mmCIF file of C-alpha atoms in Angstrom:
data_model
loop_
_atom_site.group_PDB
_atom_site.id
_atom_site.type_symbol
_atom_site.label_atom_id
_atom_site.label_comp_id
_atom_site.label_asym_id
_atom_site.label_seq_id
_atom_site.Cartn_x
_atom_site.Cartn_y
_atom_site.Cartn_z
ATOM 1 C CA MET A 224 28.232 -26.228 5.848
ATOM 2 C CA HIS A 225 26.674 -24.815 2.586
ATOM 3 C CA GLY A 226 23.525 -23.618 2.341
ATOM 4 C CA GLY A 227 20.755 -22.069 -0.389
ATOM 5 C CA ILE A 228 21.391 -18.916 0.395
ATOM 6 C CA LEU A 229 25.162 -19.589 0.017
ATOM 7 C CA VAL A 230 23.769 -18.436 -3.606
ATOM 8 C CA LEU A 231 24.970 -14.782 -3.830
ATOM 9 C CA LYS A 232 22.939 -13.351 -6.874
ATOM 10 C CA PRO A 233 23.835 -10.132 -9.036
ATOM 11 C CA SER A 234 21.458 -8.170 -6.978
ATOM 12 C CA LEU A 235 22.713 -9.972 -3.344
ATOM 13 C CA LEU A 236 26.670 -8.908 -4.403
ATOM 14 C CA ARG A 237 25.804 -5.548 -6.117
ATOM 15 C CA PHE A 238 24.448 -5.195 -2.072
ATOM 16 C CA LEU A 239 27.292 -6.096 -0.724
ATOM 17 C CA ILE A 240 29.225 -3.474 -3.106
ATOM 18 C CA ARG A 241 27.130 -1.321 -1.817
ATOM 19 C CA LEU A 242 27.859 -2.379 1.798
ATOM 20 C CA LYS A 243 31.662 -2.546 1.353
ATOM 21 C CA MET A 244 32.078 1.119 -0.248
ATOM 22 C CA ARG A 245 29.747 2.486 3.107
ATOM 23 C CA HIS A 246 31.454 0.894 6.117
ATOM 24 C CA SER A 247 34.666 0.964 4.771
ATOM 25 C CA LEU A 248 34.500 -3.105 4.879
ATOM 26 C CA GLY A 249 37.793 -4.768 4.163
ATOM 27 C CA GLY A 250 40.153 -8.258 4.873
ATOM 28 C CA PRO A 251 41.270 -9.806 6.407
ATOM 29 C CA LEU A 252 37.665 -11.473 5.046
ATOM 30 C CA LEU A 253 36.517 -14.766 6.103
ATOM 31 C CA THR A 254 33.186 -15.847 4.443
ATOM 32 C CA LEU A 255 31.571 -18.975 6.202
ATOM 33 C CA GLY A 256 30.656 -21.774 3.409
ATOM 34 C CA VAL A 257 32.453 -21.145 0.412
ATOM 35 C CA GLN A 258 29.756 -18.533 -0.894
ATOM 36 C CA ASP A 259 28.158 -19.017 -4.712
ATOM 37 C CA ILE A 260 28.889 -15.931 -6.880
ATOM 38 C CA LEU A 261 26.454 -16.413 -9.309
ATOM 39 C CA CYS A 262 28.120 -14.209 -12.214
ATOM 40 C CA ARG A 263 31.047 -14.547 -14.466
ATOM 41 C CA TYR A 264 34.460 -12.071 -14.269
ATOM 42 C CA GLU A 265 32.496 -10.104 -17.069
ATOM 43 C CA ASP A 266 29.557 -9.842 -14.963
ATOM 44 C CA ALA A 267 31.519 -9.245 -11.829
ATOM 45 C CA GLU A 268 33.010 -5.989 -13.644
ATOM 46 C CA ALA A 269 30.133 -4.357 -15.318
ATOM 47 C CA LEU A 270 28.856 -4.432 -11.900
ATOM 48 C CA LEU A 271 31.613 -2.986 -10.117
ATOM 49 C CA SER A 272 31.364 -0.250 -12.550
ATOM 50 C CA ASP A 273 27.561 0.385 -12.206
ATOM 51 C CA GLU A 274 28.636 1.285 -8.591
ATOM 52 C CA GLY A 275 31.360 3.075 -9.047
ATOM 53 C CA HIS A 276 33.973 0.642 -7.265
ATOM 54 C CA PRO A 277 36.880 0.244 -9.183
ATOM 55 C CA ALA A 278 37.776 -3.320 -10.158
ATOM 56 C CA THR A 279 40.966 -4.812 -8.943
ATOM 57 C CA LEU A 280 42.602 -6.248 -12.446
ATOM 58 C CA VAL A 281 43.068 -10.323 -11.733
ATOM 59 C CA PRO A 282 45.129 -11.704 -14.908
ATOM 60 C CA SER A 283 43.466 -14.410 -16.764
ATOM 61 C CA ALA A 284 45.768 -16.977 -15.339
ATOM 62 C CA GLU A 285 44.629 -16.529 -11.949
ATOM 63 C CA ARG A 286 41.055 -16.196 -12.532
ATOM 64 C CA ARG A 287 39.340 -19.040 -10.149
ATOM 65 C CA LEU A 288 36.284 -20.870 -10.897
ATOM 66 C CA THR A 289 33.441 -21.899 -8.597
ATOM 67 C CA THR A 290 34.475 -25.126 -6.602
ATOM 68 C CA SER A 291 30.622 -25.285 -5.910
ATOM 69 C CA TYR A 292 29.106 -29.316 -6.071
ATOM 70 C CA LEU A 293 25.558 -27.133 -7.782
ATOM 71 C CA TYR A 294 27.829 -25.530 -10.557
ATOM 72 C CA ARG A 295 30.819 -26.951 -11.352
ATOM 73 C CA ALA A 296 29.800 -29.249 -13.201
ATOM 74 C CA ALA A 297 28.601 -26.737 -15.359
ATOM 75 C CA ARG A 298 31.053 -24.206 -15.262
ATOM 76 C CA ASP A 299 33.228 -24.675 -18.503
ATOM 77 C CA GLN A 300 29.809 -23.570 -20.113
ATOM 78 C CA TYR A 301 29.139 -20.719 -18.076
ATOM 79 C CA PRO A 302 32.434 -20.126 -16.039
ATOM 80 C CA LEU A 303 30.893 -18.732 -12.477
ATOM 81 C CA ILE A 304 34.178 -17.174 -10.668
ATOM 82 C CA HIS A 305 35.091 -18.464 -7.417
ATOM 83 C CA ALA A 306 34.650 -16.240 -4.263
ATOM 84 C CA ARG A 307 38.052 -15.436 -3.761
ATOM 85 C CA THR A 308 38.264 -14.309 -7.189
ATOM 86 C CA PHE A 309 35.249 -11.805 -7.064
ATOM 87 C CA PHE A 310 36.676 -10.737 -3.425
ATOM 88 C CA ARG A 311 40.075 -9.520 -5.095
ATOM 89 C CA MET A 312 38.460 -7.528 -7.854
ATOM 90 C CA LEU A 313 37.075 -5.743 -4.605
ATOM 91 C CA GLY A 314 39.932 -5.191 -3.433
ATOM 92 C CA VAL A 315 40.333 -7.510 -0.770
ATOM 93 C CA ASP A 316 43.478 -9.630 -1.166
ATOM 94 C CA ASP A 317 43.547 -11.318 2.115
ATOM 95 C CA TYR A 318 40.422 -13.856 1.696
ATOM 96 C CA SER A 319 39.421 -17.298 3.658
ATOM 97 C CA ASP A 320 37.035 -19.048 4.207
ATOM 98 C CA LEU A 321 35.156 -21.997 6.491
ATOM 99 C CA ASP A 322 32.909 -24.770 5.939
ATOM 100 C CA ALA A 323 32.754 -27.817 7.660
ATOM 101 C CA SER A 324 33.437 -29.993 4.837
ATOM 102 C CA ALA A 325 36.226 -29.948 3.135
ATOM 103 C CA ALA A 326 34.480 -31.204 -0.040
ATOM 104 C CA GLU A 327 34.834 -27.088 -1.947
ATOM 105 C CA GLY A 328 38.484 -26.571 -1.075
ATOM 106 C CA PRO A 329 37.721 -24.381 2.003
ATOM 107 C CA THR A 330 40.671 -22.547 3.535
ATOM 108 C CA LEU A 331 39.901 -23.793 7.316
ATOM 109 C CA ALA A 332 37.178 -26.798 7.702
ATOM 110 C CA HIS A 333 35.508 -27.039 10.840
ATOM 111 C CA ASP A 334 32.140 -27.597 12.512
ATOM 112 C CA LEU A 335 30.665 -23.935 13.780
ATOM 113 C CA ASN A 336 28.973 -26.066 15.736
ATOM 114 C CA GLN A 337 32.189 -26.366 17.990
ATOM 115 C CA PRO A 338 34.425 -23.604 19.804
ATOM 116 C CA ILE A 339 36.858 -22.322 17.433
ATOM 117 C CA PRO A 340 40.572 -22.604 17.758
ATOM 118 C CA ALA A 341 41.972 -19.970 20.294
ATOM 119 C CA GLU A 342 44.862 -18.845 17.398
ATOM 120 C CA TRP A 343 41.818 -18.221 15.222
ATOM 121 C CA HIS A 344 40.587 -15.161 17.289
ATOM 122 C CA GLY A 345 40.486 -12.164 16.081
ATOM 123 C CA ARG A 346 41.959 -12.788 13.243
ATOM 124 C CA TYR A 347 39.691 -11.551 10.740
ATOM 125 C CA GLN A 348 38.551 -7.930 9.751
ATOM 126 C CA TRP A 349 34.897 -8.659 8.272
ATOM 127 C CA VAL A 350 32.985 -12.147 9.012
ATOM 128 C CA LEU A 351 30.776 -12.445 5.809
ATOM 129 C CA ASP A 352 27.730 -15.398 6.437
ATOM 130 C CA GLY A 353 25.974 -15.622 3.156
ATOM 131 C CA GLY A 354 23.341 -17.786 4.316
ATOM 132 C CA THR A 355 25.126 -20.288 6.689
ATOM 133 C CA LEU A 356 23.395 -19.638 10.459
ATOM 134 C CA GLU A 357 20.782 -21.230 9.676
ATOM 135 C CA HIS A 358 22.039 -24.683 9.230
ATOM 136 C CA VAL A 359 23.949 -24.787 12.162
ATOM 137 C CA PHE A 360 22.206 -26.658 14.680
ATOM 138 C CA ASP A 361 24.000 -24.423 17.750
ATOM 139 C CA VAL A 362 22.906 -21.050 16.770
ATOM 140 C CA ARG A 363 24.650 -20.130 20.142
ATOM 141 C CA GLY A 364 27.707 -21.550 19.264
ATOM 142 C CA ALA A 365 27.820 -20.517 15.818
ATOM 143 C CA LEU A 366 27.400 -16.873 16.955
ATOM 144 C CA SER A 367 29.928 -17.163 19.551
ATOM 145 C CA ASN A 368 32.562 -17.878 17.439
ATOM 146 C CA MET A 369 32.175 -15.216 14.868
ATOM 147 C CA VAL A 370 32.189 -12.606 17.442
ATOM 148 C CA ARG A 371 35.457 -14.392 18.534
ATOM 149 C CA LEU A 372 37.098 -14.340 14.646
ATOM 150 C CA THR A 373 36.254 -10.436 14.429
ATOM 151 C CA GLY A 374 38.743 -8.757 15.457
ATOM 152 C CA VAL A 375 37.929 -4.961 17.417
ATOM 153 C CA GLY A 376 36.828 -2.493 14.713
ATOM 154 C CA GLY A 377 36.171 -5.207 12.118
ATOM 155 C CA HIS A 378 32.566 -5.866 10.981
ATOM 156 C CA VAL A 379 30.183 -9.201 10.757
ATOM 157 C CA VAL A 380 27.589 -9.242 7.789
ATOM 158 C CA HIS A 381 25.231 -11.513 7.610
ATOM 159 C CA ILE A 382 22.566 -12.400 5.028
ATOM 160 C CA ASN A 383 20.144 -14.937 6.562
ATOM 161 C CA PRO A 384 16.733 -16.283 5.472
ATOM 162 C CA MET A 385 13.599 -14.320 7.958
ATOM 163 C CA ASN A 386 10.287 -15.474 6.238
ATOM 164 C CA GLY A 387 8.944 -18.118 3.812
ATOM 165 C CA TRP A 388 11.958 -20.200 4.030
ATOM 166 C CA ALA A 389 10.815 -23.351 6.077
ATOM 167 C CA ASN A 390 12.945 -26.254 5.499
ATOM 168 C CA HIS A 391 15.540 -24.735 3.904
ATOM 169 C CA GLY A 392 17.753 -24.968 7.018
ATOM 170 C CA PHE A 393 16.986 -24.980 11.050
ATOM 171 C CA TYR A 394 15.912 -21.665 11.552
ATOM 172 C CA GLN A 395 14.854 -18.576 10.361
ATOM 173 C CA ILE A 396 16.085 -15.492 11.664
ATOM 174 C CA SER A 397 14.855 -12.749 13.402
ATOM 175 C CA PRO A 398 16.386 -9.379 13.945
ATOM 176 C CA CYS A 399 15.972 -9.269 17.435
ATOM 177 C CA VAL A 400 18.173 -12.329 17.178
ATOM 178 C CA LEU A 401 21.027 -10.853 15.835
ATOM 179 C CA HIS A 402 20.479 -7.474 17.505
ATOM 180 C CA ASP A 403 20.064 -8.404 21.064
ATOM 181 C CA PHE A 404 23.287 -10.360 20.859
ATOM 182 C CA TYR A 405 25.505 -8.642 19.336
ATOM 183 C CA THR A 406 25.088 -6.274 21.237
ATOM 184 C CA ILE A 407 26.006 -7.394 24.642
ATOM 185 C CA ASN A 408 28.972 -8.951 22.973
ATOM 186 C CA GLY A 409 30.993 -6.027 22.155
ATOM 187 C CA PHE A 410 29.769 -5.074 18.834
ATOM 188 C CA GLU A 411 27.747 -1.623 17.758
ATOM 189 C CA PRO A 412 24.876 -2.544 15.366
ATOM 190 C CA VAL A 413 25.418 0.076 11.847
ATOM 191 C CA GLU A 414 22.987 -1.146 9.588
ATOM 192 C CA THR A 415 19.766 -3.660 9.071
ATOM 193 C CA ALA A 416 17.845 -4.018 6.211
ATOM 194 C CA LEU A 417 15.149 -6.368 4.679
ATOM 195 C CA ALA A 418 15.443 -7.990 1.043
ATOM 196 C CA LEU A 419 12.078 -9.155 -0.285
ATOM 197 C CA GLN A 420 12.046 -12.059 -2.888
ATOM 198 C CA MET A 421 10.044 -10.565 -5.982
ATOM 199 C CA ASP A 422 8.562 -12.375 -8.395
ATOM 200 C CA GLY A 423 10.748 -13.046 -10.987
ATOM 201 C CA GLY A 424 13.500 -13.876 -8.781
ATOM 202 C CA GLY A 425 14.536 -9.780 -8.132
ATOM 203 C CA LEU A 426 15.150 -8.376 -4.500
ATOM 204 C CA GLN A 427 13.738 -5.291 -2.894
ATOM 205 C CA PHE A 428 15.766 -4.239 -0.570
ATOM 206 C CA VAL A 429 14.230 -1.943 2.611
ATOM 207 C CA SER A 430 15.973 0.267 4.966
ATOM 208 C CA TYR A 431 15.012 -1.133 8.803
ATOM 209 C CA GLU A 432 15.703 0.863 11.976
ATOM 210 C CA TYR A 433 15.060 -2.193 14.809
ATOM 211 C CA THR A 434 12.190 -2.105 16.893
ATOM 212 C CA THR A 435 10.940 -4.283 19.604
ATOM 213 C CA GLU A 436 7.193 -4.169 18.045
ATOM 214 C CA ARG A 437 6.492 -6.836 15.473
ATOM 215 C CA VAL A 438 7.535 -6.193 11.963
ATOM 216 C CA ALA A 439 4.940 -7.638 9.564
ATOM 217 C CA VAL A 440 7.045 -8.490 6.208
ATOM 218 C CA GLU A 441 5.424 -8.943 2.928
ATOM 219 C CA SER A 442 6.848 -9.681 -0.212
ATOM 220 C CA LYS A 443 4.848 -10.898 -3.761
ATOM 221 C CA SER A 444 7.085 -14.407 -3.095
ATOM 222 C CA GLY A 445 6.523 -14.790 0.714
ATOM 223 C CA GLN A 446 9.873 -15.049 1.194
ATOM 224 C CA SER A 447 12.057 -12.725 2.572
ATOM 225 C CA LEU A 448 15.777 -12.296 3.727
ATOM 226 C CA LEU A 449 17.651 -9.842 6.837
ATOM 227 C CA ILE A 450 20.697 -8.638 6.368
ATOM 228 C CA PHE A 451 22.738 -7.343 9.143
ATOM 229 C CA VAL A 452 26.098 -5.465 9.357
ATOM 230 C CA ALA A 453 27.676 -4.936 12.713
ATOM 231 C CA ARG A 454 31.083 -3.118 14.060
ATOM 232 C CA LYS A 455 33.064 -4.644 16.721
ATOM 233 C CA THR A 456 33.951 -1.857 19.202
ATOM 234 C CA ALA A 457 35.573 -4.112 22.116
ATOM 235 C CA ASP A 458 36.524 -7.869 23.261
ATOM 236 C CA VAL A 459 34.742 -9.310 25.502
ATOM 237 C CA ASP A 460 35.708 -12.008 28.461
ATOM 238 C CA ARG A 461 32.941 -13.922 27.910
ATOM 239 C CA ILE A 462 29.979 -14.606 25.503
ATOM 240 C CA ALA A 463 26.587 -12.680 27.158
ATOM 241 C CA LEU A 464 23.019 -14.754 26.613
ATOM 242 C CA PRO A 465 20.542 -11.653 26.293
ATOM 243 C CA THR A 466 17.258 -11.788 27.046
ATOM 244 C CA GLN A 467 15.168 -10.739 24.212
ATOM 245 C CA ARG A 468 14.779 -6.720 24.453
ATOM 246 C CA LYS A 469 11.623 -6.883 24.238
ATOM 247 C CA TYR A 470 11.194 -8.353 27.664
ATOM 248 C CA SER A 471 14.193 -7.436 29.136
ATOM 249 C CA ALA A 472 12.715 -4.590 31.102
ATOM 250 C CA ARG A 473 11.525 -7.382 33.919
ATOM 251 C CA PHE A 474 14.400 -8.782 33.645
ATOM 252 C CA ALA A 475 16.426 -5.251 35.202
ATOM 253 C CA PRO A 476 19.354 -4.207 35.639
ATOM 254 C CA ASN A 477 20.418 -8.173 35.204
ATOM 255 C CA HIS A 478 19.155 -8.554 31.622
ATOM 256 C CA LYS A 479 22.151 -10.158 30.578
ATOM 257 C CA ARG A 480 23.579 -13.815 31.259
ATOM 258 C CA ALA A 481 27.239 -14.936 31.201
ATOM 259 C CA GLY A 482 27.612 -18.066 28.971
#
């Protein structure tokens, strides 16, 4: 399921490197969608060096270039690396990607509107949504799949549009969706941030502590992204559907429903 925010620009790659170091993220890794990495090999080396993260050497013969339909026509002039190569540089050798279409050569071809096969349950320690959830009509099904894909002790990482992305996907994602869903399905949220799109294309990252209060997000461009990280602490027998925490006291003690 290919989406525009799947283009991981250097500012988002830099933030991912920091997340990886802060939370000891590692493989097996599954990305939702074949991520577009908007940098060359030497650019990735510089980013890793700037962030104090050792860059694993990938021999030149093994450096895969992008398979993105957006960029592959120009890759001879601007050789953007494939996500597999970037994450290998980051020290993650066990890499897979999942896409609804086989056009860009994903490891797994699967529509996230549909339940994943049981043999994929708990297979991954890092499940990265770099801008796919908003393109899947059945958000409940997609999030349920992410819960099932992640093994205990592993992490989910979301990067999704929050404001200013009308018609980019089916949805713009609020913090309450992810916080309220994951906390009743065996996960502990460990970090939330807002990425504010600035004039000129840069991003300003702001740490965010989830509350039930309405959030007024201001950025010069009017666009913002939600970044959410949660660690899986336990498997659940059934996926539970939350009542929004803002209103859950009205339904206590039965504030969650099994789905």
